[in-house]
Coordinates of C-alpha atoms in Angstrom, one line a residue:
M121 CA 94.0 96.3 92.4
S122 CA 95.1 95.1 95.9
L123 CA 93.0 95.9 99.0
R124 CA 96.1 97.5 100.5
Y125 CA 96.2 100.0 97.6
I126 CA 92.5 100.8 98.1
Y127 CA 93.1 101.5 101.7
L128 CA 96.0 103.8 101.1
T129 CA 94.1 105.7 98.4
A130 CA 91.1 106.1 100.7
L131 CA 93.5 107.4 103.5
A132 CA 94.9 110.0 101.1
L133 CA 91.5 111.2 100.2
L134 CA 90.2 111.5 103.7
V135 CA 93.3 113.3 104.9
A136 CA 92.2 116.1 102.5
F137 CA 88.6 116.1 103.8
T138 CA 87.3 118.8 106.1
S139 CA 83.9 119.6 107.5
P140 CA 83.0 123.3 107.5
A141 CA 79.9 124.4 109.4
Q142 CA 76.7 125.0 107.4
P143 CA 73.4 126.6 108.3
S144 CA 70.4 124.2 109.1
T145 CA 68.1 124.9 106.2
G146 CA 67.2 121.4 105.0
Y147 CA 68.4 119.7 101.8
E148 CA 68.0 119.6 98.0
I149 CA 68.7 116.6 95.9
S150 CA 68.6 117.1 92.1
G151 CA 69.5 115.2 89.0
H152 CA 69.1 115.4 85.3
D153 CA 69.6 112.3 83.1
A154 CA 67.3 111.3 80.1
R155 CA 67.2 107.8 81.5
L156 CA 65.1 108.9 84.4
A157 CA 62.5 110.5 82.2
G158 CA 59.0 109.7 83.8
K159 CA 60.5 107.8 86.6
T160 CA 59.8 108.5 90.3
I161 CA 62.7 109.2 92.7
H162 CA 62.2 108.3 96.3
L163 CA 64.0 109.4 99.4
L164 CA 63.6 106.5 101.9
A165 CA 63.9 106.5 105.7
A166 CA 67.3 105.9 107.3
E167 CA 68.8 102.5 107.5
V168 CA 67.5 100.7 110.6
P169 CA 70.3 99.4 112.8
D170 CA 68.2 96.7 114.4
S171 CA 66.8 95.6 111.0
R172 CA 63.1 95.9 112.0
V173 CA 62.5 96.4 108.3
N174 CA 64.5 95.2 105.3
R175 CA 65.6 97.2 102.3
F176 CA 62.3 96.7 100.4
Q177 CA 60.2 98.0 103.2
H178 CA 61.8 101.4 104.2
P179 CA 59.2 104.1 104.5
V180 CA 59.2 106.7 101.8
L181 CA 59.8 110.2 103.1
Q182 CA 59.5 112.1 99.9
S183 CA 59.1 111.5 96.1
A184 CA 59.4 113.4 92.9
Q185 CA 58.7 112.4 89.4
A186 CA 61.3 113.3 86.8
D187 CA 60.1 115.4 83.8
A188 CA 60.4 114.4 80.2
S189 CA 64.0 115.4 80.0
G190 CA 64.9 113.4 83.2
R191 CA 65.2 116.3 85.5
F192 CA 64.0 116.0 89.1
L193 CA 64.2 117.8 92.5
L194 CA 63.6 116.7 96.0
R195 CA 63.5 119.3 98.7
G196 CA 62.8 119.2 102.4
Q197 CA 64.0 118.3 105.9
V198 CA 64.9 115.0 107.4
P199 CA 63.9 113.9 110.9
A200 CA 67.5 113.7 112.2
P201 CA 71.1 113.5 110.8
D202 CA 71.5 110.0 109.4
I203 CA 72.1 107.9 106.4
Y204 CA 69.1 107.8 104.1
L205 CA 68.4 105.9 100.9
L206 CA 67.6 107.0 97.3
R207 CA 65.8 104.6 94.9
V208 CA 64.3 104.9 91.5
D209 CA 60.7 103.7 91.2
Q210 CA 60.3 100.3 92.9
N211 CA 63.9 99.1 92.1
T212 CA 65.5 96.7 94.5
V213 CA 68.9 98.6 94.4
F214 CA 69.4 101.9 96.2
Q215 CA 72.1 104.4 97.2
R216 CA 73.0 105.7 100.6
V217 CA 73.0 109.5 101.1
P218 CA 73.9 111.3 104.4
L219 CA 71.5 114.2 105.3
A220 CA 71.5 116.5 108.3
N221 CA 69.5 119.6 107.4
R222 CA 72.7 121.5 106.9
N223 CA 71.9 123.3 103.7
E224 CA 72.9 120.3 101.7
R225 CA 72.9 120.8 97.9
I226 CA 73.3 117.3 96.5
T227 CA 73.4 116.4 92.8
V228 CA 73.1 112.8 91.7
E229 CA 74.8 111.0 88.8
V230 CA 72.9 108.1 87.3
V231 CA 74.9 104.8 87.0
L232 CA 74.3 101.2 86.5
P233 CA 75.2 98.8 89.4
R234 CA 78.0 96.4 88.8
V235 CA 75.6 93.6 88.4
H236 CA 72.6 94.5 86.3
S237 CA 70.1 93.1 83.8
P238 CA 70.5 94.8 80.4
E239 CA 66.8 94.0 79.6
N240 CA 65.6 95.6 82.8
P241 CA 68.1 98.0 84.2
E242 CA 67.8 99.3 87.8
Y243 CA 69.7 102.6 88.0
L244 CA 71.6 103.9 91.0
L245 CA 71.7 107.5 91.9
R246 CA 75.2 108.3 93.1
P247 CA 75.1 111.5 95.1
G248 CA 77.9 114.2 95.3
G249 CA 78.3 117.7 96.7
T250 CA 78.8 117.4 100.5
D251 CA 81.6 116.4 102.8
E252 CA 79.5 113.6 104.3
V253 CA 78.9 112.1 100.9
V254 CA 82.7 112.2 100.3
T255 CA 83.1 110.4 103.7
L256 CA 80.9 107.6 102.7
Q257 CA 82.6 107.2 99.3
V258 CA 86.1 107.1 100.9
F259 CA 84.9 104.5 103.5
S260 CA 83.4 102.4 100.7
A261 CA 86.9 101.1 100.1
W262 CA 86.4 99.1 103.3
F263 CA 83.1 97.5 102.1
L264 CA 84.7 94.0 102.5
L265 CA 84.8 94.6 106.3
R266 CA 81.1 94.7 106.2
N267 CA 80.8 91.3 104.6
F268 CA 83.8 89.3 105.6
P269 CA 85.7 88.8 108.9
A270 CA 89.2 90.2 109.4
A271 CA 91.7 88.7 111.7
A272 CA 92.8 90.5 114.8
G273 CA 95.6 92.9 113.8
D274 CA 94.5 93.1 110.3
K275 CA 96.0 96.3 108.8
G276 CA 92.7 97.2 107.0
L277 CA 90.9 97.0 110.2
R278 CA 93.4 99.2 112.0
D279 CA 93.3 101.8 109.2
F280 CA 89.6 101.9 109.2
S281 CA 89.5 102.3 113.0
N282 CA 92.2 105.0 113.0
L283 CA 90.3 107.0 110.5
L284 CA 87.1 106.9 112.4
R285 CA 89.0 108.1 115.5
R286 CA 90.1 111.1 113.6
Y287 CA 86.6 112.2 112.8
P288 CA 84.5 111.5 115.9
D289 CA 82.4 114.5 115.5
T290 CA 80.8 113.6 112.1
Y291 CA 77.4 111.9 112.4
V292 CA 78.6 109.4 109.8
A293 CA 81.2 107.9 112.0
P294 CA 79.0 105.9 114.5
Y295 CA 77.0 104.6 111.4
L296 CA 80.2 103.4 109.9
A297 CA 81.5 101.9 113.1
Y298 CA 78.2 99.9 113.7
Y299 CA 77.7 98.7 110.2
Y300 CA 81.4 97.9 109.3
L301 CA 82.8 96.6 112.6
R302 CA 80.0 95.0 114.6
L303 CA 80.4 91.5 113.0
H304 CA 84.1 91.2 113.8
P305 CA 84.9 89.7 117.3
S306 CA 88.5 90.8 116.5
A307 CA 87.3 94.3 116.4
R308 CA 85.6 94.4 119.7
S309 CA 88.4 96.4 121.5
L310 CA 88.3 98.9 118.7
L311 CA 84.5 99.2 119.0
D312 CA 84.8 99.7 122.8
S313 CA 87.2 102.6 122.4
L314 CA 85.2 104.2 119.5
T315 CA 82.0 103.8 121.4
T316 CA 83.5 105.6 124.4
R317 CA 84.6 108.5 122.1
F318 CA 81.2 108.7 120.4
A319 CA 79.5 108.9 123.8
Q320 CA 81.4 112.0 124.5
E321 CA 81.3 113.6 121.1
Q322 CA 77.8 112.4 119.9
P323 CA 75.6 111.3 122.7
D324 CA 72.5 111.7 120.6
S325 CA 73.6 109.5 117.8
P326 CA 70.9 106.8 117.1
Y327 CA 73.7 104.4 116.6
L328 CA 75.2 104.9 120.1
P329 CA 72.8 102.6 122.0
R330 CA 73.4 99.8 119.5
L331 CA 77.2 100.2 119.9
Q332 CA 76.8 100.2 123.6
A333 CA 74.7 97.1 123.5
L334 CA 77.4 95.3 121.7
R335 CA 79.8 96.0 124.6
H336 CA 77.3 94.6 127.1
P337 CA 75.6 91.4 125.8
A338 CA 72.8 89.9 127.6
P339 CA 74.0 87.6 130.4
A340 CA 71.7 84.8 129.2
L341 CA 73.4 84.8 125.8
N342 CA 77.1 84.8 127.0
V343 CA 79.5 82.1 126.0
G344 CA 78.9 79.2 128.4
A345 CA 75.2 79.9 128.8
L346 CA 72.6 77.4 127.7
A347 CA 71.0 78.6 124.5
P348 CA 67.3 79.4 125.0
D349 CA 65.1 76.8 123.3
F350 CA 62.5 77.6 120.7
T351 CA 60.4 75.8 118.2
L352 CA 59.7 77.0 114.6
P353 CA 58.2 75.3 111.5
D354 CA 60.5 73.9 108.8
G355 CA 60.0 74.2 105.1
T356 CA 57.2 71.6 105.2
G357 CA 55.5 73.2 108.1
Q358 CA 56.6 70.6 110.7
P359 CA 57.6 72.1 114.1
T360 CA 61.3 71.8 114.9
A361 CA 62.8 72.5 118.3
L362 CA 66.4 73.7 118.8
R363 CA 66.8 71.0 121.6
S364 CA 66.1 68.3 119.0
L365 CA 69.6 68.9 117.6
R366 CA 71.4 68.2 120.8
G367 CA 74.2 65.6 120.7
H368 CA 75.9 67.6 117.9
Y369 CA 77.8 70.8 117.6
V370 CA 75.2 73.2 116.1
L371 CA 75.8 76.5 114.3
M372 CA 72.6 78.5 114.7
D373 CA 72.6 80.9 111.8
F374 CA 70.1 83.8 111.8
W375 CA 69.7 85.1 108.2
A376 CA 67.3 86.2 105.4
S377 CA 66.9 86.0 101.7
W378 CA 67.5 89.7 101.3
C379 CA 70.5 89.9 103.5
T380 CA 73.5 90.1 101.2
P381 CA 76.3 89.3 103.8
C382 CA 74.2 86.3 104.9
R383 CA 74.0 84.9 101.3
A384 CA 77.7 85.6 100.8
E385 CA 78.6 83.5 103.8
N386 CA 76.5 80.5 102.8
P387 CA 79.2 78.8 100.7
N388 CA 81.7 79.0 103.6
V389 CA 79.1 77.4 106.0
Q390 CA 78.5 74.8 103.4
A391 CA 82.2 74.0 103.2
A392 CA 82.3 73.7 107.0
Y393 CA 79.3 71.4 106.9
Q394 CA 80.7 69.0 104.4
R395 CA 84.1 68.8 106.2
Y396 CA 83.0 68.4 109.8
H397 CA 79.5 67.0 109.6
D398 CA 80.6 63.4 110.4
R399 CA 83.6 64.3 112.6
G400 CA 83.5 63.4 116.3
P401 CA 80.0 63.9 117.8
G402 CA 79.0 65.6 114.6
F403 CA 78.4 69.1 113.3
T404 CA 75.2 70.5 111.8
V405 CA 73.6 73.9 111.1
L406 CA 70.2 75.3 112.0
S407 CA 69.4 78.1 109.7
V408 CA 66.8 80.5 111.2
S409 CA 65.3 82.7 108.6
V410 CA 63.7 86.0 109.5
D411 CA 62.0 86.4 106.1
E412 CA 58.5 87.5 106.4
H413 CA 57.6 86.0 103.0
A414 CA 57.8 82.3 102.7
A415 CA 58.3 82.3 98.9
A416 CA 61.5 84.4 99.1
W417 CA 62.9 82.2 101.9
Q418 CA 62.2 78.9 100.0
Q419 CA 63.7 80.3 96.8
A420 CA 66.9 81.4 98.6
V421 CA 67.2 78.0 100.2
A422 CA 66.9 76.3 96.8
Q423 CA 69.3 78.7 95.1
D424 CA 72.0 78.4 97.8
A425 CA 71.4 74.6 98.0
L426 CA 71.4 74.5 101.8
P427 CA 71.3 70.9 102.9
W428 CA 70.7 71.3 106.7
T429 CA 67.6 72.1 108.8
Q430 CA 65.8 75.3 107.8
V431 CA 63.2 77.1 109.9
R432 CA 61.6 80.4 109.7
D433 CA 60.1 83.0 112.1
E434 CA 57.4 84.6 110.0
K435 CA 57.3 87.7 112.2
G436 CA 60.7 88.8 111.0
I437 CA 63.7 89.8 113.1
Q438 CA 61.5 91.3 115.8
G439 CA 59.5 88.2 116.1
P440 CA 59.5 86.0 119.2
T441 CA 62.8 84.3 118.3
G442 CA 64.6 87.4 117.4
Q443 CA 63.5 88.9 120.7
L444 CA 64.5 85.8 122.6
Y445 CA 68.0 86.2 121.1
Q446 CA 68.0 90.0 121.2
L447 CA 68.8 90.2 117.6
K448 CA 69.9 93.7 116.5
A449 CA 71.0 92.8 113.0
I450 CA 71.8 89.8 110.7
P451 CA 73.9 87.9 110.0
A452 CA 74.2 86.6 113.5
T453 CA 75.5 83.2 114.6
L454 CA 76.1 81.2 117.7
L455 CA 78.0 77.9 117.9
L456 CA 76.5 75.4 120.4
D457 CA 78.1 72.4 122.0
P458 CA 76.4 69.0 122.1
Q459 CA 74.7 70.0 125.4
G460 CA 73.2 73.1 123.8
R461 CA 75.6 75.6 125.5
I462 CA 77.0 78.5 123.7
V463 CA 80.6 78.0 122.6
A464 CA 81.3 81.0 120.4
K465 CA 79.4 83.8 118.7
D466 CA 79.5 85.5 115.3
L467 CA 82.1 83.0 113.7
R468 CA 82.5 83.7 109.9
G469 CA 84.9 82.8 107.2
A470 CA 88.1 81.1 108.4
A471 CA 87.3 81.7 112.0
L472 CA 84.4 79.2 111.8
H473 CA 86.7 76.5 110.4
Q474 CA 89.4 77.2 112.9
E475 CA 87.0 76.8 115.8
L476 CA 85.4 73.6 114.4
A477 CA 88.9 72.2 113.9
R478 CA 89.8 72.9 117.4
L479 CA 86.5 71.2 118.7
L480 CA 86.2 68.3 116.3
R481 CA 89.6 66.8 116.1

C-alpha cells in the first residue's frame, strides 16, 4: 500500500470527524478479554516532551487488575488534557490514549504488536470510543514523519500540516505537531505558523512552550557558533573530550538505546560514516548516549555495530551534557566543522548525505 494512499484515506476519515462538547466528569477505561485474566492494567503519566523520563519510567497514575474472565475497569480523573499511556503488567510496549476529563468512556481491544514474541506475548490495548482517539488513529498514518525526514515540499508533510490547521482547538493537535514535525528542518515554517495558531487557540497547552522553543534556539547553539566543549567517559571508562575530535567533520549524535527513531537512523549514519570517513579532512561521529543504565547502552552499541566513538551521560537527558545543549528530546544531531563550529542541525536520512557530499567533495 502506498504512503500516498494512506494519506488520502486518513484525510477522508478526518473530514468526517467532529468534536462535540462533553461534560467534565473524568474518564472510564474498560476492557474484557480472556488473555488479560489476572494481569494488571496501568494508566501511565503523559508522554514527556523533554524526555526527562523514558518509556520504561513513566509514573503510574492508576492500576486495575483484570478478573478471572479478563474484565477490568479504570476510572478517575487526569491532571490535565494530554496523551497518556496504557500498559499491561510491566510490558515494554504501550498504547497512547488521549484523556481530558470530558466524560470519556473508552473501551479497549487487545491486540498483539506487529513484532512480538509468541513465547512471551506483550499485548497492546487499542482504545476506542472518543473523537480524540479517532484523531490519533487517523494521524498514525503519518507515523513515518516521526521517524524519517521529509524533503521540503513533501506532499505528506503538507497534508499533515493542513489537517492540523483545520483542528487547532483540539488538545491533541499541539502534541501531534511537536512529536511529528519537530525533527524536520524542512517543516520549520509549518511549525512556526502552527505554533502561532496554537498560541491563540490553546495558550495553556503543555506543548506550546516546547514548540515556541523550537522557533527561538539558544544563540550559543546557532549555526556558526562554536559547539560547547564537554568530557564524558567512553565504553571503557576513559574520559573523552569533544575537542579531541577537532580536525574532522563531526556528527554529534544524542541518542539512547530505548529511542526507536535513534536506532532506526543508525544504519543511515553508518552508511555516511563508511562513505565519507576518509574523504577530505575526514568525517567521524560522536554518539552521546543519555541512557541511565550502562548495560542497555553497551548492548545497543553492540547490536547496532557502531564503530565510532561512544560516550554516555549517566544522568540522562537532563544531565549536565543535555542541559549544556538544551536537549528537549532525542534524536538530536549537530554537524561540526573541523574547528568545532556548528555547520548544521538535525540532519537525518538523505539530508545528512547531501550535506556531507557538499562539504567533503
